[in-house]
Amino acid sequence: MTVQTFIPNGAKAASENTVTQPTHTTDVSIKKLYIETQGCQMNEYDSHRMADLLGDSHGYILTSNPNEADILLMNTCSIREKAQEKVFSELGRWRKLKDKNPDLVIGVGGCVASQEGDNIQKRAPYVDMIFGPQTLHRLPQMLDQHNAQVEKPKKDKIKLVDISFPDIEKFDFLPEPRVEGFKAFVSIMEGCSKYCSFCVVPYTRGEEVSRPLDDVLAEIAGLAEKGVREISLLGQNVNGYRGETFEGSICTFPELLRLVAEIPGIGRLRYTTSHPLEFSDELIQCYEDLPQMVSHLHLPVQSGSNDVLQAMKRNHTIDVYIDKIAKLRKIRPDMHLSSDFIIGFPGETDENFAETLQFIKDLDFDHSYSFVYSKRPGTPASDLPDTTPEQVKKERLAQVQKVIKQSSIEKTDAMLGKIERVLIEKVSDQDPNILIGTADNTRLVTFVGDATWVGRFAEIEITEIKTLNFVYGELLNLEPDVA
Ligand code: SAH
Ligand code: F3S
């Protein structure tokens, strides 16, 4: 698995494609699968499930080299225009590979597939399979259908496109997640029903649907038995979780957290991404009651201006956000807070922007994500008049990013001399006596220790700051294994 720091949100990676990492083999007879993942952690999760599925059904193993693959899958993101355009430029490269190897199978999934299935067929007719975020579990059947019609003349071939939203069926068909390391993502809900005026997610992933409670708990218990110690609960509006219990009642997100915290072996809990409106008192109370909850919260606010928030249809004011964070920090004064900001939303004035900048300073955010607004077809905001010149938007973005960067540097520097709870994840490649783990705030922490401690939690006193994401420390206390 790739080690990533500061990955608390769905927005991270539009500029950062990741390749789902293989376990290596040199056997040339084994069929190989290459997956490129764009976008959010939900997509990362989905890509891992695609690899598991095709591994189980057809024996494919992952490769990190597209040139040696038998199947190329692209799991796409359409959150901003730039991400979407990348799909077609990358597909152009894949076409050349297919020219060399006509047996190569190309599949496109994710949110661009969901929104632009027809357009992909037109612009890239060499794509063999198109599937959406909610139909990826049907990939093995799609591949069978593809293989069955390979020999047929072009005119007799049926187009393999399935971008429907068959509710939560997906999870009933996915194999148990494979475990690598001590951290795992568990998707607990799909889609979003918030319909923020700028956002495509409700259209590409569909309305919110929560997985039944027992399924989620069983998956986490299974992961804990296989050694997982840190769980990240995933969903586009994760704290809107409303999962059905086996009695037919509804389990809310705070109730779910309490149940997950009772599972033996789970020493740390994260979640992403949540909406301020559903950041309830019950959820804040979990931070007092559950030691597994990390002192790190990613709570996107998007803007520090009430006018802009209203135009974005976020349905809350800045004061609501400020009050919630004040309550949380009363319980956890050491809480690291991060957020997402959209700069240059249609109608954002100099004054609105100044409010956002001040808000970022006042709330003392840790590392946050900020983007220039990108007009998405079909969203209500795409009809709003947008007169701010691009150059002004870019300058505003640069200002915001400067403030955010400075603030996260200060957060790392402030760790010096503090005691951090660290999940020990591995032994250093360079020195067998050096261990590497992650703190609550996602910084990597290294210290001298014994390889047998990997997978346990430790209290580490921070003795030196190396970089923004990387600090040194000394062991104060090794916790007993939580299993
Ligand atoms: N449920 C997630 C949203 C996922 S989208 C959440 O509430 O965080 C991730 C981030 O992408 C959003 O928080 C927003 O900051 C950014 N984003 C979404 N649509 C955008 C657009 N049209 N232009 C620019 N940024 C956008
Ligand atoms: Fe998008 Fe708003 Fe949902 S940002 S994912 S519509 S909470």
Tab-separated table of N, CA, C and O and ligand atoms in Angstrom, residues 8-12 40 42 77-81 191-192 194 196-201 235-239 272-276 298-302 312 314 339-343 345 369-376 379 381, ligand 1:
chain	number	residue	atom	x	y	z
A	8	PRO	N	-6.969	13.342	4.398
A	8	PRO	CA	-8.240	13.184	5.070
A	8	PRO	C	-9.462	13.487	4.229
A	8	PRO	O	-10.539	13.496	4.759
A	9	ASN	N	-9.351	13.731	2.972
A	9	ASN	CA	-10.589	14.135	2.324
A	9	ASN	C	-10.738	13.674	0.896
A	9	ASN	O	-9.834	13.146	0.279
A	10	GLY	N	-11.972	13.914	0.445
A	10	GLY	CA	-12.305	13.469	-0.881
A	10	GLY	C	-11.665	14.293	-1.968
A	10	GLY	O	-11.709	13.944	-3.122
A	11	ALA	N	-11.051	15.372	-1.605
A	11	ALA	CA	-10.614	16.305	-2.626
A	11	ALA	C	-9.165	16.143	-3.011
A	11	ALA	O	-8.763	16.566	-4.084
A	12	LYS	N	-8.441	15.536	-2.117
A	12	LYS	CA	-7.005	15.434	-2.233
A	12	LYS	C	-6.461	15.325	-3.637
A	12	LYS	O	-5.666	16.137	-4.071
A	40	CYS	N	-10.832	10.696	-4.947
A	40	CYS	CA	-10.986	10.648	-3.489
A	40	CYS	C	-10.676	9.276	-2.907
A	40	CYS	O	-10.427	8.309	-3.603
A	42	MET	N	-12.809	7.393	-1.531
A	42	MET	CA	-13.838	6.410	-1.919
A	42	MET	C	-13.366	5.684	-3.177
A	42	MET	O	-13.560	4.495	-3.340
A	77	CYS	N	-12.333	10.593	-11.681
A	77	CYS	CA	-12.887	11.619	-10.797
A	77	CYS	C	-13.394	12.780	-11.645
A	77	CYS	O	-12.714	13.210	-12.578
A	78	SER	N	-14.577	13.311	-11.300
A	78	SER	CA	-15.088	14.446	-12.081
A	78	SER	C	-15.371	15.665	-11.203
A	78	SER	O	-16.129	16.543	-11.591
A	79	ILE	N	-14.742	15.700	-10.026
A	79	ILE	CA	-15.083	16.763	-9.081
A	79	ILE	C	-14.732	18.149	-9.641
A	79	ILE	O	-15.440	19.109	-9.400
A	80	ARG	N	-13.626	18.214	-10.389
A	80	ARG	CA	-13.271	19.465	-11.066
A	80	ARG	C	-12.962	19.163	-12.522
A	80	ARG	O	-12.583	18.041	-12.859
A	81	GLU	N	-13.068	20.193	-13.368
A	81	GLU	CA	-12.928	19.996	-14.803
A	81	GLU	C	-11.561	19.407	-15.162
A	81	GLU	O	-11.442	18.529	-16.000
A	191	GLY	N	-22.753	7.737	-1.871
A	191	GLY	CA	-23.526	8.848	-2.416
A	191	GLY	C	-23.671	10.018	-1.460
A	191	GLY	O	-23.118	10.031	-0.370
A	192	CYS	N	-24.425	11.031	-1.897
A	192	CYS	CA	-24.651	12.206	-1.067
A	192	CYS	C	-25.974	12.851	-1.475
A	192	CYS	O	-26.256	12.980	-2.664
A	194	LYS	N	-26.865	15.906	-0.146
A	194	LYS	CA	-26.802	17.290	0.318
A	194	LYS	C	-26.969	18.291	-0.834
A	194	LYS	O	-27.400	19.405	-0.623
A	196	CYS	N	-24.977	20.311	-2.502
A	196	CYS	CA	-24.315	21.627	-2.478
A	196	CYS	C	-24.330	22.127	-3.927
A	196	CYS	O	-24.150	21.327	-4.863
A	197	SER	N	-24.490	23.440	-4.110
A	197	SER	CA	-24.816	23.913	-5.463
A	197	SER	C	-23.680	23.726	-6.471
A	197	SER	O	-23.897	23.772	-7.668
A	198	PHE	N	-22.437	23.499	-5.973
A	198	PHE	CA	-21.279	23.396	-6.873
A	198	PHE	C	-20.901	21.954	-7.207
A	198	PHE	O	-20.021	21.713	-8.019
A	199	CYS	N	-21.526	20.967	-6.570
A	199	CYS	CA	-20.920	19.630	-6.487
A	199	CYS	C	-21.610	18.591	-7.359
A	199	CYS	O	-22.851	18.504	-7.384
A	200	VAL	N	-20.814	17.757	-8.033
A	200	VAL	CA	-21.374	16.722	-8.919
A	200	VAL	C	-21.667	15.404	-8.209
A	200	VAL	O	-22.339	14.539	-8.776
A	201	VAL	N	-21.147	15.259	-6.987
A	201	VAL	CA	-21.214	13.939	-6.352
A	201	VAL	C	-22.632	13.343	-6.298
A	201	VAL	O	-22.822	12.171	-6.641
A	235	GLY	N	-17.206	7.737	3.607
A	235	GLY	CA	-18.464	8.068	2.944
A	235	GLY	C	-18.379	9.513	2.497
A	235	GLY	O	-17.627	10.301	3.084
A	236	GLN	N	-19.137	9.886	1.467
A	236	GLN	CA	-19.105	11.274	1.002
A	236	GLN	C	-19.731	12.202	2.033
A	236	GLN	O	-19.406	13.376	2.105
A	237	ASN	N	-20.660	11.668	2.816
A	237	ASN	CA	-21.292	12.442	3.880
A	237	ASN	C	-21.373	11.495	5.075
A	237	ASN	O	-22.433	11.130	5.545
A	238	VAL	N	-20.192	11.117	5.559
A	238	VAL	CA	-20.078	9.930	6.422
A	238	VAL	C	-20.867	10.079	7.718
A	238	VAL	O	-21.442	9.107	8.216
A	239	ASN	N	-20.919	11.315	8.256
A	239	ASN	CA	-21.636	11.460	9.531
A	239	ASN	C	-23.148	11.545	9.335
A	239	ASN	O	-23.903	11.650	10.293
A	272	THR	N	-14.016	10.037	7.286
A	272	THR	CA	-13.990	11.115	6.294
A	272	THR	C	-15.026	10.814	5.219
A	272	THR	O	-15.225	9.643	4.904
A	273	THR	N	-15.782	11.780	4.661
A	273	THR	CA	-15.706	13.181	4.996
A	273	THR	C	-17.026	13.601	5.601
A	273	THR	O	-18.071	13.166	5.124
A	274	SER	N	-16.989	14.479	6.561
A	274	SER	CA	-18.227	14.812	7.245
A	274	SER	C	-18.709	16.212	6.877
A	274	SER	O	-17.943	17.047	6.412
A	275	HIS	N	-19.994	16.431	7.129
A	275	HIS	CA	-20.612	17.723	6.844
A	275	HIS	C	-20.899	18.425	8.173
A	275	HIS	O	-21.359	17.783	9.120
A	276	PRO	N	-20.648	19.748	8.260
A	276	PRO	CA	-20.848	20.453	9.533
A	276	PRO	C	-22.265	20.300	10.099
A	276	PRO	O	-22.446	20.232	11.313
A	298	HIS	N	-11.323	16.285	9.928
A	298	HIS	CA	-11.453	16.983	8.647
A	298	HIS	C	-12.917	17.338	8.472
A	298	HIS	O	-13.756	16.452	8.270
A	299	LEU	N	-13.227	18.624	8.587
A	299	LEU	CA	-14.618	19.061	8.508
A	299	LEU	C	-14.725	20.194	7.480
A	299	LEU	O	-14.519	21.368	7.796
A	300	PRO	N	-15.024	19.837	6.221
A	300	PRO	CA	-15.044	20.853	5.168
A	300	PRO	C	-16.064	21.957	5.447
A	300	PRO	O	-17.194	21.669	5.822
A	301	VAL	N	-15.625	23.192	5.254
A	301	VAL	CA	-16.538	24.326	5.456
A	301	VAL	C	-16.741	25.080	4.142
A	301	VAL	O	-17.763	25.690	3.938
A	302	GLN	N	-15.769	25.038	3.262
A	302	GLN	CA	-15.799	25.599	1.886
A	302	GLN	C	-15.587	27.097	1.807
A	302	GLN	O	-14.977	27.580	0.870
A	312	MET	N	-23.763	28.586	-1.872
A	312	MET	CA	-23.306	27.206	-2.061
A	312	MET	C	-24.331	26.185	-1.579
A	312	MET	O	-24.123	24.984	-1.720
A	314	ARG	N	-24.942	25.415	1.552
A	314	ARG	CA	-24.366	24.580	2.613
A	314	ARG	C	-25.321	24.499	3.809
A	314	ARG	O	-25.136	23.683	4.704
A	339	SER	N	-9.726	21.303	6.687
A	339	SER	CA	-10.946	21.641	5.965
A	339	SER	C	-10.692	21.704	4.458
A	339	SER	O	-9.554	21.590	4.014
A	340	ASP	N	-11.781	21.874	3.713
A	340	ASP	CA	-11.692	22.156	2.273
A	340	ASP	C	-12.253	23.554	2.024
A	340	ASP	O	-13.255	23.928	2.655
A	341	PHE	N	-11.620	24.281	1.109
A	341	PHE	CA	-12.104	25.617	0.746
A	341	PHE	C	-12.225	25.731	-0.764
A	341	PHE	O	-11.323	25.297	-1.490
A	342	ILE	N	-13.326	26.323	-1.203
A	342	ILE	CA	-13.470	26.636	-2.630
A	342	ILE	C	-13.310	28.151	-2.769
A	342	ILE	O	-14.020	28.923	-2.110
A	343	ILE	N	-12.366	28.546	-3.600
A	343	ILE	CA	-12.048	29.970	-3.784
A	343	ILE	C	-12.600	30.419	-5.136
A	343	ILE	O	-12.508	29.675	-6.118
A	345	PHE	N	-15.801	31.214	-5.829
A	345	PHE	CA	-17.169	30.764	-6.151
A	345	PHE	C	-17.892	31.928	-6.837
A	345	PHE	O	-17.632	33.094	-6.512
A	369	TYR	N	-7.263	21.751	2.350
A	369	TYR	CA	-7.248	21.730	0.884
A	369	TYR	C	-8.019	22.919	0.346
A	369	TYR	O	-9.082	23.258	0.870
A	370	SER	N	-7.490	23.526	-0.704
A	370	SER	CA	-8.196	24.656	-1.295
A	370	SER	C	-8.103	24.558	-2.813
A	370	SER	O	-7.079	24.112	-3.349
A	371	PHE	N	-9.184	24.944	-3.465
A	371	PHE	CA	-9.280	24.814	-4.927
A	371	PHE	C	-9.984	26.025	-5.487
A	371	PHE	O	-10.891	26.560	-4.848
A	372	VAL	N	-9.606	26.389	-6.696
A	372	VAL	CA	-10.403	27.391	-7.398
A	372	VAL	C	-11.699	26.705	-7.845
A	372	VAL	O	-11.683	25.546	-8.269
A	373	TYR	N	-12.805	27.405	-7.724
A	373	TYR	CA	-14.099	26.868	-8.131
A	373	TYR	C	-14.040	26.387	-9.583
A	373	TYR	O	-13.501	27.059	-10.457
A	374	SER	N	-14.603	25.219	-9.807
A	374	SER	CA	-14.651	24.675	-11.163
A	374	SER	C	-16.120	24.438	-11.518
A	374	SER	O	-16.841	23.760	-10.786
A	375	LYS	N	-16.532	25.018	-12.618
A	375	LYS	CA	-17.943	24.938	-13.028
A	375	LYS	C	-18.249	23.511	-13.498
A	375	LYS	O	-17.601	23.010	-14.416
A	376	ARG	N	-19.225	22.866	-12.865
A	376	ARG	CA	-19.570	21.507	-13.264
A	376	ARG	C	-20.918	21.474	-13.952
A	376	ARG	O	-21.935	21.893	-13.366
A	379	THR	N	-24.836	21.212	-12.447
A	379	THR	CA	-25.011	21.642	-11.052
A	379	THR	C	-25.668	23.024	-11.031
A	379	THR	O	-25.458	23.820	-11.951
A	381	ALA	N	-24.968	25.736	-9.465
A	381	ALA	CA	-24.041	26.878	-9.493
A	381	ALA	C	-23.548	27.175	-10.901
A	381	ALA	O	-23.087	28.292	-11.178
B	1	SAH	N1	-18.454	15.073	0.873
B	1	SAH	C1	-17.246	15.710	0.617
B	1	SAH	C2	-17.182	16.349	-0.692
B	1	SAH	C3	-16.397	15.646	-1.652
B	1	SAH	S1	-15.805	16.688	-2.819
B	1	SAH	C4	-17.080	16.830	1.587
B	1	SAH	O1	-18.068	17.359	2.101
B	1	SAH	O2	-15.927	17.147	1.746
B	1	SAH	C5	-14.315	17.181	-2.024
B	1	SAH	C6	-14.051	18.622	-2.087
B	1	SAH	O3	-13.893	19.033	-3.434
B	1	SAH	C7	-15.151	19.483	-1.535
B	1	SAH	O4	-15.109	19.571	-0.155
B	1	SAH	C8	-14.892	20.796	-2.225
B	1	SAH	O5	-14.011	21.599	-1.472
B	1	SAH	C9	-14.195	20.389	-3.523
B	1	SAH	N2	-15.094	20.605	-4.653
B	1	SAH	C10	-16.262	19.978	-4.907
B	1	SAH	N3	-16.832	20.474	-6.030
B	1	SAH	C11	-16.018	21.444	-6.483
B	1	SAH	C12	-16.070	22.351	-7.585
B	1	SAH	N4	-17.099	22.357	-8.423
B	1	SAH	N5	-15.040	23.212	-7.748
B	1	SAH	C13	-13.999	23.232	-6.891
B	1	SAH	N6	-13.899	22.407	-5.837
B	1	SAH	C14	-14.893	21.528	-5.619
